[in-house]
mmCIF file of N, CA and C in Angstrom:
data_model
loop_
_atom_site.group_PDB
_atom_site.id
_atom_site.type_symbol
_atom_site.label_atom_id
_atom_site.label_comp_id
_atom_site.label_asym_id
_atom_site.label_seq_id
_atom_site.Cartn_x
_atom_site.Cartn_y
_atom_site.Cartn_z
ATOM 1 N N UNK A 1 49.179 -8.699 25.023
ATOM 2 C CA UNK A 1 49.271 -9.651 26.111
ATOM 3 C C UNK A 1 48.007 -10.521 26.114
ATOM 4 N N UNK A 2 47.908 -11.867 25.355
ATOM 5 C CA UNK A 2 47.030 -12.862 25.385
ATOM 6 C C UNK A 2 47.218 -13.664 26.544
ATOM 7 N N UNK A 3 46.217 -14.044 27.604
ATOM 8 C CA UNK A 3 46.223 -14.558 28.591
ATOM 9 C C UNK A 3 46.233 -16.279 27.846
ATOM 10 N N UNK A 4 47.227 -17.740 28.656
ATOM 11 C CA UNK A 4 47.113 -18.416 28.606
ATOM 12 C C UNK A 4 45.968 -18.877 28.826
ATOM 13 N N UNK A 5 44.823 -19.457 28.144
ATOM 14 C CA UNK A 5 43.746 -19.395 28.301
ATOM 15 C C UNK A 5 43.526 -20.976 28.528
ATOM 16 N N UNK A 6 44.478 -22.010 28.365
ATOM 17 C CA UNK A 6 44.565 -23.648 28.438
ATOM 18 C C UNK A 6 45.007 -23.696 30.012
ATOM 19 N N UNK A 7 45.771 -22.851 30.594
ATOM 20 C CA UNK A 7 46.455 -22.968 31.982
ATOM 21 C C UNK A 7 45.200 -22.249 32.997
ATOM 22 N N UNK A 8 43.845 -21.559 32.628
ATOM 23 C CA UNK A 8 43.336 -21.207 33.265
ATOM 24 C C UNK A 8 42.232 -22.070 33.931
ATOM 25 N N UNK A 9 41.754 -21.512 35.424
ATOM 26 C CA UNK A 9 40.331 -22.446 35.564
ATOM 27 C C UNK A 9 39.320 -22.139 35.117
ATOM 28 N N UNK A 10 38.267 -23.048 35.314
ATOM 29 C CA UNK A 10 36.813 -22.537 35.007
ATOM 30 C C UNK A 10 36.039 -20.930 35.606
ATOM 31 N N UNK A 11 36.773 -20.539 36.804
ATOM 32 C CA UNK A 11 36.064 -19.509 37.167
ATOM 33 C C UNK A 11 36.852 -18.574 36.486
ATOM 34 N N UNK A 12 38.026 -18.671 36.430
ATOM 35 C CA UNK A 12 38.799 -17.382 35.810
ATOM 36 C C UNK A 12 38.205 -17.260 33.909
ATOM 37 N N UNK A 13 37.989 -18.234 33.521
ATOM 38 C CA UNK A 13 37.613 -18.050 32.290
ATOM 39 C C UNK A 13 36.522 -17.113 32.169
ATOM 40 N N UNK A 14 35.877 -17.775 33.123
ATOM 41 C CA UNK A 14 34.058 -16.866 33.534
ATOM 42 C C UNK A 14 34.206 -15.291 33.337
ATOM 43 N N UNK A 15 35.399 -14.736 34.654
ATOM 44 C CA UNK A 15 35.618 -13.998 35.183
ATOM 45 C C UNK A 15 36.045 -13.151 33.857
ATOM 46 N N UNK A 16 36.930 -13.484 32.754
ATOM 47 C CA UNK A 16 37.761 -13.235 31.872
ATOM 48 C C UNK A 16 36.564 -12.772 30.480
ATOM 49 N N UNK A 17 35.557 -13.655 30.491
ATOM 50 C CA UNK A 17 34.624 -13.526 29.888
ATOM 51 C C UNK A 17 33.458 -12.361 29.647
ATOM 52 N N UNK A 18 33.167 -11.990 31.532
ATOM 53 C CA UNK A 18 32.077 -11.248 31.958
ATOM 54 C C UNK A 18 33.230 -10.158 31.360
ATOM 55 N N UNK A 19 34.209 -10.129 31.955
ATOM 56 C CA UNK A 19 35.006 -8.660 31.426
ATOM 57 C C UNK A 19 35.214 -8.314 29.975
ATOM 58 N N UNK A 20 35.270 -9.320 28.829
ATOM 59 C CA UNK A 20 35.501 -8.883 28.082
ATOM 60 C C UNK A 20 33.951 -8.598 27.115
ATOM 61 N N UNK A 21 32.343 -9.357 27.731
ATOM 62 C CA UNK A 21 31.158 -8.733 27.627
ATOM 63 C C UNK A 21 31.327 -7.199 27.574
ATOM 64 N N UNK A 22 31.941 -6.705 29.389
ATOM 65 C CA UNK A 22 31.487 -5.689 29.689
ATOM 66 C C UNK A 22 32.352 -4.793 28.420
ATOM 67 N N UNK A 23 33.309 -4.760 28.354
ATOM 68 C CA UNK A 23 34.142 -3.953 27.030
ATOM 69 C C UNK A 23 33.749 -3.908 26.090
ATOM 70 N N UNK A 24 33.005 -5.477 25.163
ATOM 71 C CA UNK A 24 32.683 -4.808 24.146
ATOM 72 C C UNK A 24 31.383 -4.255 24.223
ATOM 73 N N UNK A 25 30.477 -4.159 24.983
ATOM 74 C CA UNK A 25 29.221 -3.423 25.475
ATOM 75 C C UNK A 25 29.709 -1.840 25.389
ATOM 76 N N UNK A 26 30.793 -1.506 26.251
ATOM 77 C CA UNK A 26 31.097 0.211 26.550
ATOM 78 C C UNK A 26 31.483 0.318 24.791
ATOM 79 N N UNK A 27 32.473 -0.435 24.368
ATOM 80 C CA UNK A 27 33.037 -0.152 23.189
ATOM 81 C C UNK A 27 31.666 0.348 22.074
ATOM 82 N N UNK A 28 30.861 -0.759 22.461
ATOM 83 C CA UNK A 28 29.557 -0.292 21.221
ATOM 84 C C UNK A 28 28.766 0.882 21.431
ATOM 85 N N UNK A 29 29.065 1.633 22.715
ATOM 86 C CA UNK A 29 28.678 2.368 23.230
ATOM 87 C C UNK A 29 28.809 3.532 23.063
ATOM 88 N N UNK A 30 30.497 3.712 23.477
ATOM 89 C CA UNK A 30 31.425 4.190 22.411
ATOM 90 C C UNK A 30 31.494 5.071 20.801
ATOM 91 N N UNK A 31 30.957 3.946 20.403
ATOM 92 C CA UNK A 31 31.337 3.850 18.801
ATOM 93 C C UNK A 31 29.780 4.486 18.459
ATOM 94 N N UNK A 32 28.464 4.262 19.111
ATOM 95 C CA UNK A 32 27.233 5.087 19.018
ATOM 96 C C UNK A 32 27.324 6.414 18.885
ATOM 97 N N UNK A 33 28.060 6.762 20.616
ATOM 98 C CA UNK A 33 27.846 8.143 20.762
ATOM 99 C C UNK A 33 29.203 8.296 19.446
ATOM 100 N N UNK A 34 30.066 8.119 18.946
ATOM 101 C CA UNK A 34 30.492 9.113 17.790
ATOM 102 C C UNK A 34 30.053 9.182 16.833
ATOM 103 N N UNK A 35 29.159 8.078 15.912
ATOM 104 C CA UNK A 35 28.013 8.040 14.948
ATOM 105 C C UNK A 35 27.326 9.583 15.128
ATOM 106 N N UNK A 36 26.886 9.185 16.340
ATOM 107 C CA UNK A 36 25.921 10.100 16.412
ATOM 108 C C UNK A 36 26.364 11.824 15.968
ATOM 109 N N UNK A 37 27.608 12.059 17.154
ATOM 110 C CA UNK A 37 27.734 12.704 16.860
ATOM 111 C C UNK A 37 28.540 13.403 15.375
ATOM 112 N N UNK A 38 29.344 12.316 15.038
ATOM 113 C CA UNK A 38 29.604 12.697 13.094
ATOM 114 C C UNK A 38 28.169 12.643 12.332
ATOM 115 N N UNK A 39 26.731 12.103 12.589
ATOM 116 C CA UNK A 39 25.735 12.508 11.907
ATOM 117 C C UNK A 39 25.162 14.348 12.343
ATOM 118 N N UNK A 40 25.596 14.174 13.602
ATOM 119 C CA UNK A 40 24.950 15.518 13.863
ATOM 120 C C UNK A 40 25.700 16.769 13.192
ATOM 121 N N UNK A 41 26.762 16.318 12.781
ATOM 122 C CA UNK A 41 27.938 17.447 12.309
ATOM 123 C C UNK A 41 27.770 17.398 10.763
ATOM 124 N N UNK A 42 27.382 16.061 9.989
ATOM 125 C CA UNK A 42 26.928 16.133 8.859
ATOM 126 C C UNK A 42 25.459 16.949 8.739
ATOM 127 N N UNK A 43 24.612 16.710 9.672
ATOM 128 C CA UNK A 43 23.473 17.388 9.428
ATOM 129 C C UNK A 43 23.442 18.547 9.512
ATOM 130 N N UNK A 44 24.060 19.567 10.649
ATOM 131 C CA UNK A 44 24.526 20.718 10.676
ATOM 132 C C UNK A 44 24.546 21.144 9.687
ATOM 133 N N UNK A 45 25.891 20.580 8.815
ATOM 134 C CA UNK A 45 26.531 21.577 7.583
ATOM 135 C C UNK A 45 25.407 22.016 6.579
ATOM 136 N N UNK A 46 24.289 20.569 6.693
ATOM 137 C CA UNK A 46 22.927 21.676 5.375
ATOM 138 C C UNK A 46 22.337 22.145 6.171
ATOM 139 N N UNK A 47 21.940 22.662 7.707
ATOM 140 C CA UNK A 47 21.135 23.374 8.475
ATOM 141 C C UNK A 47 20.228 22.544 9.160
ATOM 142 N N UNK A 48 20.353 21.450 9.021
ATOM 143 C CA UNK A 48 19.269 20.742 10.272
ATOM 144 C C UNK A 48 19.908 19.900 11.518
ATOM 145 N N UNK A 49 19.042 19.766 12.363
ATOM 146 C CA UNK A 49 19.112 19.030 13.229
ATOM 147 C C UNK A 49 18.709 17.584 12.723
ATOM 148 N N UNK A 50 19.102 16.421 13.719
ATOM 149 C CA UNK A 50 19.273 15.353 13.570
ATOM 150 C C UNK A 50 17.921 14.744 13.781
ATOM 151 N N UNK A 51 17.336 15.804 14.794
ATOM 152 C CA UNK A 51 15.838 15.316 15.175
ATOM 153 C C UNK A 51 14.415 15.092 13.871
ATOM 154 N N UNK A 52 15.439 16.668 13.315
ATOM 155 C CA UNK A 52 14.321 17.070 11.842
ATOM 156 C C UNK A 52 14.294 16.543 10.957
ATOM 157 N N UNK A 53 15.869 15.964 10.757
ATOM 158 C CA UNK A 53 15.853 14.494 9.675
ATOM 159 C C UNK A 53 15.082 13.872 10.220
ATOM 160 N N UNK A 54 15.050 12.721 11.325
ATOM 161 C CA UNK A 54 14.952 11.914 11.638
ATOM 162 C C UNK A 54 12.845 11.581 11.204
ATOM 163 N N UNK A 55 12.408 13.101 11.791
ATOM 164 C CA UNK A 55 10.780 13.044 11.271
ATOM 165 C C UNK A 55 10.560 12.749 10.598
ATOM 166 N N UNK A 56 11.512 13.623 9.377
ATOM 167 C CA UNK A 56 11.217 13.617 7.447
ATOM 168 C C UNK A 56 11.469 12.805 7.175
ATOM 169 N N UNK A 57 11.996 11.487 7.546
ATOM 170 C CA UNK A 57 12.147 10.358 6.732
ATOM 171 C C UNK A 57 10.463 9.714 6.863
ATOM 172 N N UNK A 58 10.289 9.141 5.290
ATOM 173 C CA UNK A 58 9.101 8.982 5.308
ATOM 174 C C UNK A 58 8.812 7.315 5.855
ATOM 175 N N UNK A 59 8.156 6.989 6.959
ATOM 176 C CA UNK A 59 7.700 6.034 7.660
ATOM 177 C C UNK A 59 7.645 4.817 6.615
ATOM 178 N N UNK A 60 8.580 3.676 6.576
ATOM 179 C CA UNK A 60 7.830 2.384 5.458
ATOM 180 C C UNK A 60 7.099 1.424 6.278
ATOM 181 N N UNK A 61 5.876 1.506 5.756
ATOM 182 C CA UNK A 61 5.495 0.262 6.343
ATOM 183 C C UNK A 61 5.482 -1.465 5.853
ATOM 184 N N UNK A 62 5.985 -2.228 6.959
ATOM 185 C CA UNK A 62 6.232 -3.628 6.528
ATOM 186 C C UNK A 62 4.561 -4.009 6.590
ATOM 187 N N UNK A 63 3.796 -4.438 5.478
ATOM 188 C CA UNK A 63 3.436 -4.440 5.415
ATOM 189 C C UNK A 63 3.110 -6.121 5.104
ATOM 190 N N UNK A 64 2.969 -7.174 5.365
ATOM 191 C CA UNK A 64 2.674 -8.659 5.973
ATOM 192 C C UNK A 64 2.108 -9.134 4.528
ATOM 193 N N UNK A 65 3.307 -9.752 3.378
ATOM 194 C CA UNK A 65 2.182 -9.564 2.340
ATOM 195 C C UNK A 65 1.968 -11.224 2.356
ATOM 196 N N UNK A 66 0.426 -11.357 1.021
ATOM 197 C CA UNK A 66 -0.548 -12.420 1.208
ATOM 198 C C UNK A 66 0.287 -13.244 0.754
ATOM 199 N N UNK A 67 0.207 -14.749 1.172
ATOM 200 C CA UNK A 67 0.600 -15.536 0.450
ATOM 201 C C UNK A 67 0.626 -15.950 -0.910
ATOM 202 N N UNK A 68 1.100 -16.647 -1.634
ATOM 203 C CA UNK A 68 1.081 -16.484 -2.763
ATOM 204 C C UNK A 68 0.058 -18.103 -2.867
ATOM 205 N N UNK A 69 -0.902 -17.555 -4.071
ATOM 206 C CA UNK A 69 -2.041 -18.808 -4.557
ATOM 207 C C UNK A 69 -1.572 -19.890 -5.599
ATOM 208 N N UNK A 70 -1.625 -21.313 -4.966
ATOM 209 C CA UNK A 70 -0.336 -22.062 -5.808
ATOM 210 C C UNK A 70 -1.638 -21.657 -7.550
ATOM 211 N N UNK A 71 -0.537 -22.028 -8.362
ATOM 212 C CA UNK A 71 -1.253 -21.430 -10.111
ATOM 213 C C UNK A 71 -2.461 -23.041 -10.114
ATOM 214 N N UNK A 72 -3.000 -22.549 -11.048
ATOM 215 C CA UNK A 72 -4.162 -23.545 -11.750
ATOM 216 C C UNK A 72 -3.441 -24.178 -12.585
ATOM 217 N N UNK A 73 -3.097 -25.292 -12.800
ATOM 218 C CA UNK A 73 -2.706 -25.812 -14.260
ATOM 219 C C UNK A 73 -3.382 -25.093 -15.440
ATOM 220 N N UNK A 74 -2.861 -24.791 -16.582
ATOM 221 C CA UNK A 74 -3.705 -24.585 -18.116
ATOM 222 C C UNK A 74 -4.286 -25.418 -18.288
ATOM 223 N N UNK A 75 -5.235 -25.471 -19.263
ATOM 224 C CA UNK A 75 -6.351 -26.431 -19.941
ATOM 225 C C UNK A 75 -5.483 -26.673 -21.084
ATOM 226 N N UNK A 76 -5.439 -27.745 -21.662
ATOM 227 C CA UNK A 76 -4.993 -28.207 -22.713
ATOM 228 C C UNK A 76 -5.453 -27.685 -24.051
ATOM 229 N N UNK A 77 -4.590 -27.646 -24.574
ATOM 230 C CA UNK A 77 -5.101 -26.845 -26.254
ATOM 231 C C UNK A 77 -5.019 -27.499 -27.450
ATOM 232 N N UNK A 78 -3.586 -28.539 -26.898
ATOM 233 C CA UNK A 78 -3.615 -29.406 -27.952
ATOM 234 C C UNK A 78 -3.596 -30.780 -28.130
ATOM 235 N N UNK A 79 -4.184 -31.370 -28.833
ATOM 236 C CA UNK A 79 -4.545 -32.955 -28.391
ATOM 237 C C UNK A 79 -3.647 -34.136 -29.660
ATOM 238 N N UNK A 80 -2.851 -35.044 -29.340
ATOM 239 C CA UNK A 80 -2.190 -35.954 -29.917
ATOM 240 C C UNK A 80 -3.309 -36.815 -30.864
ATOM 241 N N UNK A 81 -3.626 -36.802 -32.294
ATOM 242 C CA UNK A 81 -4.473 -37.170 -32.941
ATOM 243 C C UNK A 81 -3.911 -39.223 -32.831
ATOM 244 N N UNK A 82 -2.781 -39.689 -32.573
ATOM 245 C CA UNK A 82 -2.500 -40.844 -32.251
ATOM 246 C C UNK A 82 -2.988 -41.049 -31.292
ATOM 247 N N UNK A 83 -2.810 -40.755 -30.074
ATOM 248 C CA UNK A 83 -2.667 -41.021 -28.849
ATOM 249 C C UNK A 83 -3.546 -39.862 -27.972
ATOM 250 N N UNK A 84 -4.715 -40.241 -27.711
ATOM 251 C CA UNK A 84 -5.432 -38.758 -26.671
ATOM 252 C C UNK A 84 -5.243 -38.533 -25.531
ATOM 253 N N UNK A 85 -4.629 -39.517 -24.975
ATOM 254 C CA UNK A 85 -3.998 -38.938 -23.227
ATOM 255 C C UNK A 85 -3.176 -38.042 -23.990
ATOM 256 N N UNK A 86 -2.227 -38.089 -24.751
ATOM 257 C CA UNK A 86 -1.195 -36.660 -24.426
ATOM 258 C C UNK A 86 -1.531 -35.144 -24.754
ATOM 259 N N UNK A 87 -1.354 -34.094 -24.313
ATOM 260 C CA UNK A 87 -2.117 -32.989 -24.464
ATOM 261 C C UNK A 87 -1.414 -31.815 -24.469
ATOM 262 N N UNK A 88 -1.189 -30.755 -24.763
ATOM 263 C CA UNK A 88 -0.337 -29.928 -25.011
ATOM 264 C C UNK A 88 -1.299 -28.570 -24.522
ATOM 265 N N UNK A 89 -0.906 -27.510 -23.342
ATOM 266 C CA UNK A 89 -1.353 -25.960 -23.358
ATOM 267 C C UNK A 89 -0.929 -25.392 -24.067
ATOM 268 N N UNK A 90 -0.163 -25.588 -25.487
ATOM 269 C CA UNK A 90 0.803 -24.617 -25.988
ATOM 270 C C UNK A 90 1.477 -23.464 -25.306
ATOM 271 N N UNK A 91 1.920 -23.632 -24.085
ATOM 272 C CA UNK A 91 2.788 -22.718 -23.688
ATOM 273 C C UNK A 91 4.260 -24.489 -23.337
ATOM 274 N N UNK A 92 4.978 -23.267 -23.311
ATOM 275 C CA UNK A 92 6.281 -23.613 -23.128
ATOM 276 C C UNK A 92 6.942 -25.023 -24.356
ATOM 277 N N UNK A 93 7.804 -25.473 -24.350
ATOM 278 C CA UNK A 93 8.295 -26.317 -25.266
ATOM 279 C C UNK A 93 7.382 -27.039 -25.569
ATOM 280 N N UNK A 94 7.574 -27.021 -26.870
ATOM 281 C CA UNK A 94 6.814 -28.459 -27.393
ATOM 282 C C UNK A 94 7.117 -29.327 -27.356
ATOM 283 N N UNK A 95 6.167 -30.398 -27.454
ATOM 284 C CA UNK A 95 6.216 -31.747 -26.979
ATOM 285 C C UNK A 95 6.795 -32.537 -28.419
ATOM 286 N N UNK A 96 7.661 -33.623 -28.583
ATOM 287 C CA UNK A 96 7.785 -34.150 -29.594
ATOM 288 C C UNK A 96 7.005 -34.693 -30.526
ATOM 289 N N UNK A 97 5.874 -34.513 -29.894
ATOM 290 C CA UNK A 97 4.608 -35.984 -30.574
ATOM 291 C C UNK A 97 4.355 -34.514 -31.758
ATOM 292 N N UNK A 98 3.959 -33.240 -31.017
ATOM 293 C CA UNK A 98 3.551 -32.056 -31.733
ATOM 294 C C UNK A 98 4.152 -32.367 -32.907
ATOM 295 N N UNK A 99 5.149 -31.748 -32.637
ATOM 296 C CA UNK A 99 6.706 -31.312 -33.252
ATOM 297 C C UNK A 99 6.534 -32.176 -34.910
ATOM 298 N N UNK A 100 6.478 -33.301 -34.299
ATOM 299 C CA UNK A 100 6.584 -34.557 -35.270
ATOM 300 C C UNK A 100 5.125 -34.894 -36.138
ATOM 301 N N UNK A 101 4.213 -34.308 -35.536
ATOM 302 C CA UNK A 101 2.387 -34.053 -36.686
ATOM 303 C C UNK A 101 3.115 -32.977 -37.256
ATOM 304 N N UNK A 102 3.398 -31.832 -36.950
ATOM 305 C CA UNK A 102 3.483 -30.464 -37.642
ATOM 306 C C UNK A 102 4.394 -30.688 -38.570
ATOM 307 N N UNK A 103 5.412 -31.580 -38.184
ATOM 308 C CA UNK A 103 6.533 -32.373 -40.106
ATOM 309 C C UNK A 103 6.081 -33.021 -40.222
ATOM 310 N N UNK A 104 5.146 -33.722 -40.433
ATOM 311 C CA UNK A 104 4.213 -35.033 -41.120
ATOM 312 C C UNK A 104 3.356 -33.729 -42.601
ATOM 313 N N UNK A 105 3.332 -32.547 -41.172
ATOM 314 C CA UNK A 105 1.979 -31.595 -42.630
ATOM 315 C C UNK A 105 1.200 -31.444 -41.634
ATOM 316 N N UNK A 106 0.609 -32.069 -40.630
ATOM 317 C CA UNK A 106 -0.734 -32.027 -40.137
ATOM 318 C C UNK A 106 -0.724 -30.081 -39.508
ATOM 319 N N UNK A 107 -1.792 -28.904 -39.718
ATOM 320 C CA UNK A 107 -1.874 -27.963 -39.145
ATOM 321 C C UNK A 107 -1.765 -27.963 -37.527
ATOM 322 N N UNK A 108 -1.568 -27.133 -37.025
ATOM 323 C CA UNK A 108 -1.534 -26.799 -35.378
ATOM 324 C C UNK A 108 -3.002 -26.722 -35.375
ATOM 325 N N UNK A 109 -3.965 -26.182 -35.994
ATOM 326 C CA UNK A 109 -5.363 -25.567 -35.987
ATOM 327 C C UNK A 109 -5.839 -27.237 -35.968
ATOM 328 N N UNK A 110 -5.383 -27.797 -36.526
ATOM 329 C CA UNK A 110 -6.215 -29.128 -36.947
ATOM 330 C C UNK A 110 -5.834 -30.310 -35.333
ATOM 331 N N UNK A 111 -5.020 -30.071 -34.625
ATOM 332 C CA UNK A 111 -4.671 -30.685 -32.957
ATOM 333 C C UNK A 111 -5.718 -30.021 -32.474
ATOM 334 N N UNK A 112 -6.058 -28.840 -32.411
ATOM 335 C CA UNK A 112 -6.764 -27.928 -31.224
ATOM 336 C C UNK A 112 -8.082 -28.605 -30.816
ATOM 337 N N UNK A 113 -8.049 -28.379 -29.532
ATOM 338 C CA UNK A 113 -9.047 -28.946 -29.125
ATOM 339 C C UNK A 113 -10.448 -28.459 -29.142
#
């Protein structure tokens, strides 16, 4: 039985509202105390109480961690014998200019800065 809820007034909605708060409040209430008590009946069966678990669990602490320090750029390692603005850390992909000395012949040892 769904109440016409378009044919109702503003107070009855209210009214309709607070009541169905108060239900699902008891309901969660409800549904606690049997948790509880199906944990207490699980705990039973190996011999403890719910209380004695509840100690032994070992405490985590949230512990507020530091921000993180933005990184340093690398220092450059390798230098474009054409062109000296361009510069290479040798980490991550190489750059084409590299790529293209190292098939010419030129050594990696012989870029380094």
């Amino acid at each position: 039985m769904i109440p016409d809820l378009k044919s109702m007034s503003r107070k009855e909605l209210e009214k309709l509202l607070e009541a169905v708060k108060k239900a699902l409040s008891a309901a969660q209430a409800r549904d606690r105390r049997d948790a509880r008590k199906a944990a207490e009946k699980a705990a039973a069966e190996f011999g403890f109480s719910l209380n004695e678990l509840d100690d032994a669990a070992p405490a985590k602490s949230k512990k507020p961690k530091a921000p993180k320090k933005p990184s340093k750029p690398s220092k450059p390692k390798y230098l474009n014998p054409a062109d000296h603005t361009q510069t290479w850390t040798g980490k991550g992909r190489q750059p084409n200019w590299f790529r293209a000395e190292v098939e010419k012949g030129t050594a990696p040892a012989a870029m380094e800065i």
